Amino acid sequence: GPKVLQIPSHQIIDMGQMVTLNCDPVSNHLYFYWYKQILGQQMEFLVNFYNGKVMEKSKLFKDQFSVERPDGSYFTLKIQPTALEDSAVYFCASSFRDRGPGNQAPLFGEGTRLSVL
Amino acid sequence: QQKVQQSPESLTVSEGAMASLNCTFSDGTSNNFRWYRQHSAKGLEVLVSIFSDGEKEEGRFTAHLNRANLHVSLHIREPQPSDSAVYLCAVSMNSNYNVLYFGSGTKLTVEP
């Protein structure tokens, strides 16, 4: 079936550096999401993106975070600069639509484990 | 803020015995409920979605929703060892379908 691909699976970076996490969503999907899961904790919503814009973001989506999807390519999450507390697994998700009867469940990628040293 | 809690934290069942997982939520306007599962170091696989009170079956997975009691459950019929995984309840609200609130998961182990 359709899959959301995330690249890389693991990224190690020094505190203060910039990192970009890449997500290749399902080809006909229109809504894109990032979630963050710190080891041993619940998965938490960061941001969702539609039609080139951030639709909603949580308080976890700090000023150092940004998202974009230039020209229908990868959907990216950029963190600049990184901090120790950014260490987590970041999951990308996509869906065709966001509401309506039987609206489709977002499909999730396998996550990128980010380690900030 | 929506609070989603799952119980038990871990559950061990024998192959073929029914497995039942629970999820409670705090916001009564919630109307989208999903059950996902996550195998170790893998992505999330959606199992069943339910939007109104009652029951929804997808293969061996059945979700029961009782919004008055703020409760949704998942029942796994004839579980196999390959069903061993972490099961996540995800809830979204009428005000914003896009935001999923996750529980902390139930780790299911199915013994042969």
Tab-separated table of C-alpha atoms in Angstrom:
chain	number	residue	atom	x	y	z
A	1	GLY	CA	0.000	0.000	0.000
A	2	PRO	CA	0.978	3.663	-0.027
A	3	LYS	CA	3.749	4.625	2.346
A	4	VAL	CA	5.224	7.719	3.883
A	5	LEU	CA	9.020	7.611	3.676
A	6	GLN	CA	11.331	9.441	6.046
A	7	ILE	CA	14.979	10.170	5.406
A	8	PRO	CA	17.290	9.662	7.236
A	9	SER	CA	16.203	7.108	9.825
A	10	HIS	CA	18.742	8.407	12.317
A	11	GLN	CA	20.553	11.739	12.490
A	12	ILE	CA	23.217	12.730	14.983
A	13	ILE	CA	24.063	16.390	15.265
A	14	ASP	CA	25.913	18.772	17.540
A	15	MET	CA	23.889	21.243	19.558
A	16	GLY	CA	23.540	24.561	17.772
A	17	GLN	CA	23.798	23.131	14.276
A	18	MET	CA	20.974	23.104	11.765
A	19	VAL	CA	19.180	19.911	10.801
A	20	THR	CA	16.638	19.134	8.121
A	21	LEU	CA	14.394	16.117	8.379
A	22	ASN	CA	12.897	14.912	5.120
A	23	CYS	CA	9.558	13.308	4.464
A	24	ASP	CA	8.269	11.884	1.208
A	25	PRO	CA	4.479	11.792	1.677
A	26	VAL	CA	1.975	9.686	-0.243
A	27	SER	CA	1.751	11.132	-3.739
A	28	ASN	CA	-1.893	12.290	-3.807
A	29	HIS	CA	-2.039	13.453	-0.207
A	30	LEU	CA	-2.663	17.099	0.526
A	31	TYR	CA	-2.238	17.433	4.302
A	32	PHE	CA	1.080	16.948	6.017
A	33	TYR	CA	2.011	16.652	9.682
A	34	TRP	CA	4.968	16.370	12.015
A	35	TYR	CA	4.773	14.703	15.410
A	36	LYS	CA	7.470	14.416	18.072
A	37	GLN	CA	8.007	11.514	20.449
A	38	ILE	CA	10.557	11.774	23.229
A	39	LEU	CA	11.750	8.355	24.406
A	40	GLY	CA	9.233	6.835	26.783
A	41	GLN	CA	6.676	9.600	26.298
A	42	GLN	CA	3.523	10.127	24.266
A	43	MET	CA	3.635	11.186	20.655
A	44	GLU	CA	2.780	14.881	20.408
A	45	PHE	CA	1.537	17.023	17.558
A	46	LEU	CA	3.925	19.669	16.243
A	47	VAL	CA	2.440	21.141	13.089
A	48	ASN	CA	0.215	20.547	10.117
A	49	PHE	CA	0.658	21.993	6.631
A	50	TYR	CA	-1.701	22.407	3.691
A	51	ASN	CA	-1.552	24.290	0.431
A	52	GLY	CA	1.845	25.739	1.231
A	53	LYS	CA	0.885	27.048	4.654
A	54	VAL	CA	1.081	26.109	8.295
A	55	MET	CA	-2.511	25.461	9.369
A	56	GLU	CA	-1.965	24.752	13.027
A	57	LYS	CA	1.003	24.427	15.325
A	58	SER	CA	1.455	23.456	18.946
A	59	LYS	CA	3.515	25.142	21.628
A	60	LEU	CA	6.205	22.534	20.935
A	61	PHE	CA	6.731	24.098	17.513
A	62	LYS	CA	9.328	26.617	18.635
A	63	ASP	CA	10.555	29.602	16.646
A	64	GLN	CA	13.612	27.567	15.695
A	65	PHE	CA	11.366	25.157	13.770
A	66	SER	CA	10.153	25.649	10.218
A	67	VAL	CA	8.397	23.512	7.626
A	68	GLU	CA	8.079	23.705	3.876
A	69	ARG	CA	7.330	21.650	0.808
A	70	PRO	CA	8.915	23.417	-2.132
A	71	ASP	CA	7.437	22.458	-5.526
A	72	GLY	CA	5.776	19.295	-4.301
A	73	SER	CA	9.028	17.686	-3.300
A	74	TYR	CA	9.942	16.560	0.198
A	75	PHE	CA	8.009	17.921	3.132
A	76	THR	CA	10.750	19.107	5.467
A	77	LEU	CA	11.164	20.018	9.102
A	78	LYS	CA	14.110	22.287	9.745
A	79	ILE	CA	15.468	23.047	13.198
A	80	GLN	CA	17.915	25.937	13.442
A	81	PRO	CA	19.630	26.022	15.860
A	82	THR	CA	19.152	22.655	17.522
A	83	ALA	CA	18.993	22.234	21.307
A	84	LEU	CA	19.514	19.193	23.526
A	85	GLU	CA	15.779	18.939	24.207
A	86	ASP	CA	15.139	18.466	20.485
A	87	SER	CA	16.427	14.902	20.775
A	88	ALA	CA	13.428	12.714	19.924
A	89	VAL	CA	11.889	10.641	17.170
A	90	TYR	CA	10.102	12.818	14.639
A	91	PHE	CA	7.241	11.256	12.727
A	92	CYS	CA	5.882	12.604	9.499
A	93	ALA	CA	2.305	11.851	8.429
A	94	SER	CA	0.116	12.688	5.464
A	95	SER	CA	-3.548	12.407	4.555
A	96	PHE	CA	-5.737	13.088	1.548
A	97	ARG	CA	-8.273	15.156	3.421
A	98	ASP	CA	-8.774	16.246	6.959
A	99	ARG	CA	-12.478	16.055	7.620
A	100	GLY	CA	-15.823	14.717	6.466
A	101	PRO	CA	-17.563	11.422	7.133
A	102	GLY	CA	-15.047	8.636	7.249
A	103	ASN	CA	-12.164	11.036	6.756
A	104	GLN	CA	-8.996	9.187	6.068
A	105	ALA	CA	-6.616	8.397	8.896
A	106	PRO	CA	-3.218	10.015	8.467
A	107	LEU	CA	-0.536	7.569	7.345
A	108	PHE	CA	2.700	7.744	9.310
A	109	GLY	CA	6.311	7.202	8.352
A	110	GLU	CA	8.758	5.154	10.419
A	111	GLY	CA	10.263	8.203	12.038
A	112	THR	CA	13.644	9.906	12.127
A	113	ARG	CA	15.540	9.538	15.383
A	114	LEU	CA	17.309	12.823	16.061
A	115	SER	CA	20.137	12.820	18.585
A	116	VAL	CA	21.464	16.241	19.584
A	117	LEU	CA	24.818	16.047	21.379
B	1	GLN	CA	-6.194	20.403	26.586
B	2	GLN	CA	-7.284	16.930	25.530
B	3	LYS	CA	-5.971	14.144	27.758
B	4	VAL	CA	-5.869	10.625	26.405
B	5	GLN	CA	-5.082	7.754	28.731
B	6	GLN	CA	-4.655	4.110	27.901
B	7	SER	CA	-4.854	1.016	30.048
B	8	PRO	CA	-3.334	-1.321	30.783
B	9	GLU	CA	0.245	-0.197	30.179
B	10	SER	CA	1.118	-3.724	29.185
B	11	LEU	CA	-0.875	-6.837	28.454
B	12	THR	CA	0.137	-10.418	27.826
B	13	VAL	CA	-2.311	-12.849	26.269
B	14	SER	CA	-2.075	-16.316	24.845
B	15	GLU	CA	-2.393	-16.870	21.131
B	16	GLY	CA	-6.072	-17.141	20.225
B	17	ALA	CA	-7.414	-15.459	23.378
B	18	MET	CA	-9.242	-12.151	22.982
B	19	ALA	CA	-7.192	-9.045	23.811
B	20	SER	CA	-9.000	-5.941	25.087
B	21	LEU	CA	-7.412	-2.493	25.319
B	22	ASN	CA	-8.921	0.640	26.816
B	23	CYS	CA	-8.683	4.342	26.105
B	24	THR	CA	-10.313	7.279	27.878
B	25	PHE	CA	-10.360	10.851	26.682
B	26	SER	CA	-11.233	14.087	28.399
B	27	ASP	CA	-12.909	16.238	25.759
B	28	GLY	CA	-16.531	15.365	25.083
B	29	THR	CA	-16.470	17.134	21.682
B	30	SER	CA	-14.046	14.511	20.364
B	31	ASN	CA	-15.434	12.728	17.366
B	32	ASN	CA	-12.581	11.011	15.538
B	33	PHE	CA	-10.999	7.978	17.150
B	34	ARG	CA	-8.236	5.890	15.677
B	35	TRP	CA	-6.355	2.874	16.819
B	36	TYR	CA	-2.814	2.528	15.512
B	37	ARG	CA	-0.158	-0.006	16.300
B	38	GLN	CA	3.596	0.377	16.248
B	39	HIS	CA	5.986	-2.494	15.869
B	40	SER	CA	9.412	-1.870	17.299
B	41	ALA	CA	11.301	0.826	15.360
B	42	LYS	CA	8.597	0.928	12.714
B	43	GLY	CA	5.976	3.420	11.670
B	44	LEU	CA	2.382	3.484	12.798
B	45	GLU	CA	-0.136	1.221	11.143
B	46	VAL	CA	-3.763	2.333	11.299
B	47	LEU	CA	-6.049	-0.472	12.429
B	48	VAL	CA	-9.542	0.958	12.775
B	49	SER	CA	-11.242	4.354	12.830
B	50	ILE	CA	-14.563	5.069	14.513
B	51	PHE	CA	-16.646	8.240	14.440
B	52	SER	CA	-19.941	7.429	16.161
B	53	ASP	CA	-21.054	5.488	19.187
B	54	GLY	CA	-21.211	1.767	18.767
B	55	GLU	CA	-18.949	-0.716	17.135
B	56	LYS	CA	-16.678	-0.742	14.074
B	57	GLU	CA	-15.002	-3.887	12.852
B	58	GLU	CA	-11.967	-4.141	10.580
B	59	GLY	CA	-10.966	-7.771	10.206
B	60	ARG	CA	-9.913	-9.109	13.620
B	61	PHE	CA	-9.950	-5.618	15.153
B	62	THR	CA	-13.119	-4.156	16.646
B	63	ALA	CA	-13.429	-0.705	18.189
B	64	HIS	CA	-16.208	0.199	20.624
B	65	LEU	CA	-17.014	3.826	21.280
B	66	ASN	CA	-19.081	5.247	24.125
B	67	ARG	CA	-18.736	9.013	24.018
B	68	ALA	CA	-20.979	9.559	27.042
B	69	ASN	CA	-18.465	7.571	29.084
B	70	LEU	CA	-15.508	9.150	27.270
B	71	HIS	CA	-14.292	5.677	26.427
B	72	VAL	CA	-13.132	3.828	23.354
B	73	SER	CA	-11.803	0.288	23.352
B	74	LEU	CA	-10.090	-2.074	20.959
B	75	HIS	CA	-10.695	-5.805	20.898
B	76	ILE	CA	-8.420	-8.121	18.997
B	77	ARG	CA	-9.925	-11.445	18.066
B	78	GLU	CA	-7.635	-14.499	17.807
B	79	PRO	CA	-4.400	-12.569	18.348
B	80	GLN	CA	-1.197	-13.976	16.893
B	81	PRO	CA	2.397	-13.502	18.083
B	82	SER	CA	2.828	-11.134	15.111
B	83	ASP	CA	0.256	-8.851	16.763
B	84	SER	CA	2.765	-8.138	19.537
B	85	ALA	CA	3.313	-4.376	19.364
B	86	VAL	CA	2.476	-1.098	21.071
B	87	TYR	CA	-1.134	-0.079	20.452
B	88	LEU	CA	-1.889	3.629	20.371
B	89	CYS	CA	-5.219	5.351	20.762
B	90	ALA	CA	-5.492	8.670	18.884
B	91	VAL	CA	-8.305	11.183	19.339
B	92	SER	CA	-9.151	14.352	17.474
B	93	MET	CA	-11.795	16.941	18.139
B	94	ASN	CA	-14.477	18.598	16.099
B	95	SER	CA	-12.638	21.904	16.370
B	96	ASN	CA	-9.597	20.522	14.583
B	97	TYR	CA	-9.558	17.212	12.830
B	98	ASN	CA	-5.911	17.620	11.956
B	99	VAL	CA	-4.530	17.356	15.448
B	100	LEU	CA	-4.301	13.847	16.856
B	101	TYR	CA	-3.904	13.458	20.601
B	102	PHE	CA	-2.208	10.185	21.414
B	103	GLY	CA	-2.281	8.019	24.495
B	104	SER	CA	0.939	6.589	25.844
B	105	GLY	CA	0.153	3.154	24.460
B	106	THR	CA	-0.461	-0.399	25.569
B	107	LYS	CA	2.332	-2.871	24.957
B	108	LEU	CA	0.715	-6.117	23.863
B	109	THR	CA	2.587	-9.401	23.963
B	110	VAL	CA	0.964	-12.455	22.417
B	111	GLU	CA	2.507	-15.698	23.563
B	112	PRO	CA	2.424	-18.813	21.376
